Amino acid sequence: MSMTVNGVRVSVPDDPRVSLLDLLREGLELPGTKKGCNQGACGACTVLVDGERINSCLTLAIQYEDRDILTVEGLAHEGTLHPLQLAFIEHDGFQCGYCTPGQLCSAVGMLAEFERGVPSAVTAEQRPGELTDDELRERMSGNLCRCGAYIGIREAIHQVWKGTAR
Ligand code: FES
Ligand code: FES
């Protein structure tokens, strides 16, 4: 069994108990994806599977045979940081940085969801097509930040969304 992680084909362990998070961090030595609660409550372990954001602590590696996994290590392209990474730096979207890889991967997936018109719990109350602060807060509510860097995180995501919105 194998999967692709950040563009590289890798083997999936035979042990069906290994979570995707543990495979990434311990098996593949990609420690960028963080283990916070290890029970689906904090979002620190967020990665993208075929472009969809998931909590990797809640999933088993064997579920993802032949799927494309993207972790924070794969966001930069040929030495150039992803626009969200640059915006997080510009807007002080982090302090200790522990939640940041999950915030970044989640934001990438969230912006793609928003672009596809996937609604959130507050969409009906918001201005259609506009990523309002309430909309952004709701859509990123699965990613906690113990340092409270939420203002900078939202500013950074907003800036990138404005740069890509049609
Ligand atoms: S470590 Fe996965 S949600 Fe907290
Ligand atoms: S920057 Fe420290 S937990 Fe978010």
Coordinates of C-alpha atoms and ligand atoms in Angstrom, one line a residue:
M1 CA 0.0 0.0 0.0
S2 CA 1.2 3.5 -0.7
M3 CA 0.1 7.2 -0.8
T4 CA 1.6 10.4 -1.9
V5 CA 2.8 12.9 0.7
N6 CA 3.9 16.3 -0.6
G7 CA 4.4 14.8 -4.0
V8 CA 6.5 11.9 -2.9
R9 CA 5.2 8.3 -3.1
V10 CA 5.5 6.6 0.4
S11 CA 4.6 3.3 1.8
V12 CA 1.7 2.9 4.2
P13 CA 2.5 0.7 7.3
D14 CA 0.8 -2.6 7.5
D15 CA -0.2 -1.9 11.1
P16 CA -3.9 -0.7 10.8
R17 CA -3.7 1.1 14.2
V18 CA -1.3 3.8 13.0
S19 CA -2.9 7.2 12.7
L20 CA -2.2 9.3 9.7
L21 CA -0.7 11.9 12.1
D22 CA 1.7 9.3 13.6
L23 CA 2.7 8.1 10.2
L24 CA 3.5 11.7 9.1
R25 CA 5.4 12.7 12.3
E26 CA 7.1 9.5 13.3
G27 CA 7.1 7.3 10.2
L28 CA 8.0 9.9 7.6
E29 CA 9.8 12.3 9.9
L30 CA 7.6 15.3 8.9
P31 CA 7.1 17.0 12.3
G32 CA 5.5 20.1 10.9
T33 CA 2.1 18.6 11.5
K34 CA 1.5 19.0 15.2
K35 CA -0.1 16.7 17.8
G36 CA -2.2 18.8 20.2
C37 CA -5.2 17.1 21.8
N38 CA -4.9 13.9 19.7
Q39 CA -8.7 13.6 19.8
G40 CA -10.1 15.9 17.2
A41 CA -10.6 19.0 19.3
C42 CA -7.8 21.5 18.4
G43 CA -7.0 21.3 14.7
A44 CA -3.2 21.3 15.3
C45 CA -2.9 18.1 13.2
T46 CA -4.8 19.5 10.1
V47 CA -3.5 18.3 6.7
L48 CA -5.1 18.3 3.3
V49 CA -6.2 15.1 1.6
D50 CA -6.9 15.6 -2.1
G51 CA -7.4 19.3 -1.2
E52 CA -9.9 18.6 1.7
R53 CA -8.8 19.5 5.2
I54 CA -9.0 16.8 7.8
N55 CA -7.8 16.1 11.4
S56 CA -5.0 13.6 10.9
C57 CA -5.2 12.4 14.5
L58 CA -8.6 11.0 13.9
T59 CA -7.8 9.0 10.9
L60 CA -5.9 5.8 10.2
A61 CA -3.1 5.9 7.6
I62 CA -4.5 2.8 5.8
Q63 CA -7.6 4.8 4.9
Y64 CA -5.6 6.9 2.5
E65 CA -4.2 4.4 0.1
D66 CA -3.4 6.1 -3.3
R67 CA -4.6 9.5 -1.9
D68 CA -2.6 12.8 -2.1
I69 CA -1.6 14.2 1.3
L70 CA -0.3 17.8 1.7
T71 CA 1.3 18.9 4.9
V72 CA 2.7 22.2 5.9
E73 CA 6.1 21.1 4.6
G74 CA 4.6 20.9 1.2
L75 CA 3.0 24.4 1.1
A76 CA 6.1 26.3 -0.1
H77 CA 6.9 25.9 -3.8
E78 CA 10.5 25.8 -5.0
G79 CA 11.8 27.8 -2.1
T80 CA 8.9 30.4 -2.2
L81 CA 6.6 30.5 0.7
H82 CA 2.9 30.0 0.1
P83 CA 1.0 33.4 0.1
L84 CA -0.7 32.4 3.4
Q85 CA 2.7 31.7 5.0
L86 CA 3.9 35.2 3.9
A87 CA 0.6 36.8 5.1
F88 CA 0.9 35.1 8.5
I89 CA 4.4 36.5 8.9
E90 CA 3.2 40.0 7.8
H91 CA 0.2 40.1 10.1
D92 CA 1.8 38.3 13.2
G93 CA -0.5 35.4 12.8
F94 CA 1.3 33.4 15.4
Q95 CA 3.3 33.5 18.6
C96 CA 4.6 30.2 19.7
G97 CA 3.8 28.7 16.3
Y98 CA 2.5 25.4 17.5
C99 CA -0.9 25.8 16.0
T100 CA 0.4 27.4 12.8
P101 CA 0.9 24.4 10.5
G102 CA -2.7 23.4 11.2
Q103 CA -4.0 26.9 10.8
L104 CA -2.2 27.2 7.4
C105 CA -3.4 23.9 6.0
S106 CA -6.9 24.5 7.3
A107 CA -7.0 28.0 5.7
V108 CA -5.9 26.6 2.4
G109 CA -8.7 24.0 2.5
M110 CA -11.2 26.6 3.9
L111 CA -10.6 29.1 1.1
A112 CA -11.1 26.3 -1.5
E113 CA -14.4 25.4 0.2
F114 CA -15.5 29.0 0.2
E115 CA -14.6 29.3 -3.5
R116 CA -16.7 26.3 -4.3
G117 CA -19.7 27.8 -2.4
V118 CA -19.7 25.3 0.4
P119 CA -21.8 26.9 3.1
S120 CA -20.9 27.3 6.8
A121 CA -23.3 27.4 9.8
V122 CA -23.5 31.2 9.5
T123 CA -23.6 31.6 5.7
A124 CA -27.3 32.3 5.6
E125 CA -26.8 35.4 7.8
Q126 CA -23.8 36.8 5.9
R127 CA -23.4 38.7 2.7
P128 CA -23.3 36.1 -0.1
G129 CA -19.9 35.6 -1.6
E130 CA -18.1 37.8 1.0
L131 CA -15.8 36.2 3.4
T132 CA -16.9 38.3 6.4
D133 CA -15.1 38.2 9.7
D134 CA -18.0 36.1 11.2
E135 CA -17.8 33.7 8.3
L136 CA -14.1 33.4 8.6
R137 CA -14.3 32.9 12.4
E138 CA -16.9 30.2 12.0
R139 CA -15.0 28.4 9.2
M140 CA -11.8 28.4 11.1
S141 CA -13.4 27.5 14.5
G142 CA -11.9 24.0 14.4
N143 CA -8.4 25.4 14.8
L144 CA -7.6 26.7 18.2
C145 CA -4.7 28.9 19.1
R146 CA -3.6 28.9 22.8
C147 CA -1.6 32.1 22.2
G148 CA -4.7 33.9 21.0
A149 CA -3.2 35.1 17.7
Y150 CA -6.7 35.0 16.1
I151 CA -6.7 38.7 15.0
G152 CA -3.5 38.3 13.0
I153 CA -4.7 34.9 11.7
R154 CA -7.9 36.4 10.4
E155 CA -6.2 39.4 8.9
A156 CA -3.7 37.2 7.1
I157 CA -6.4 34.9 5.6
H158 CA -8.5 37.9 4.7
Q159 CA -5.6 39.5 2.8
V160 CA -5.0 36.3 0.8
W161 CA -8.7 35.9 0.1
K162 CA -8.9 39.5 -1.2
G163 CA -5.9 38.8 -3.4
T164 CA -7.5 35.8 -5.0
A165 CA -11.3 36.7 -4.9
R166 CA -12.8 37.4 -8.3
Ligands
FES1 S1 -4.3 16.9 17.5 FE1 -5.8 16.4 16.1 S2 -7.4 17.8 16.5 FE2 -6.0 18.1 18.1
FES2 S1 0.6 30.6 18.0 FE1 0.8 29.5 19.9 S2 -0.9 28.2 19.9 FE2 -1.2 29.4 18.1

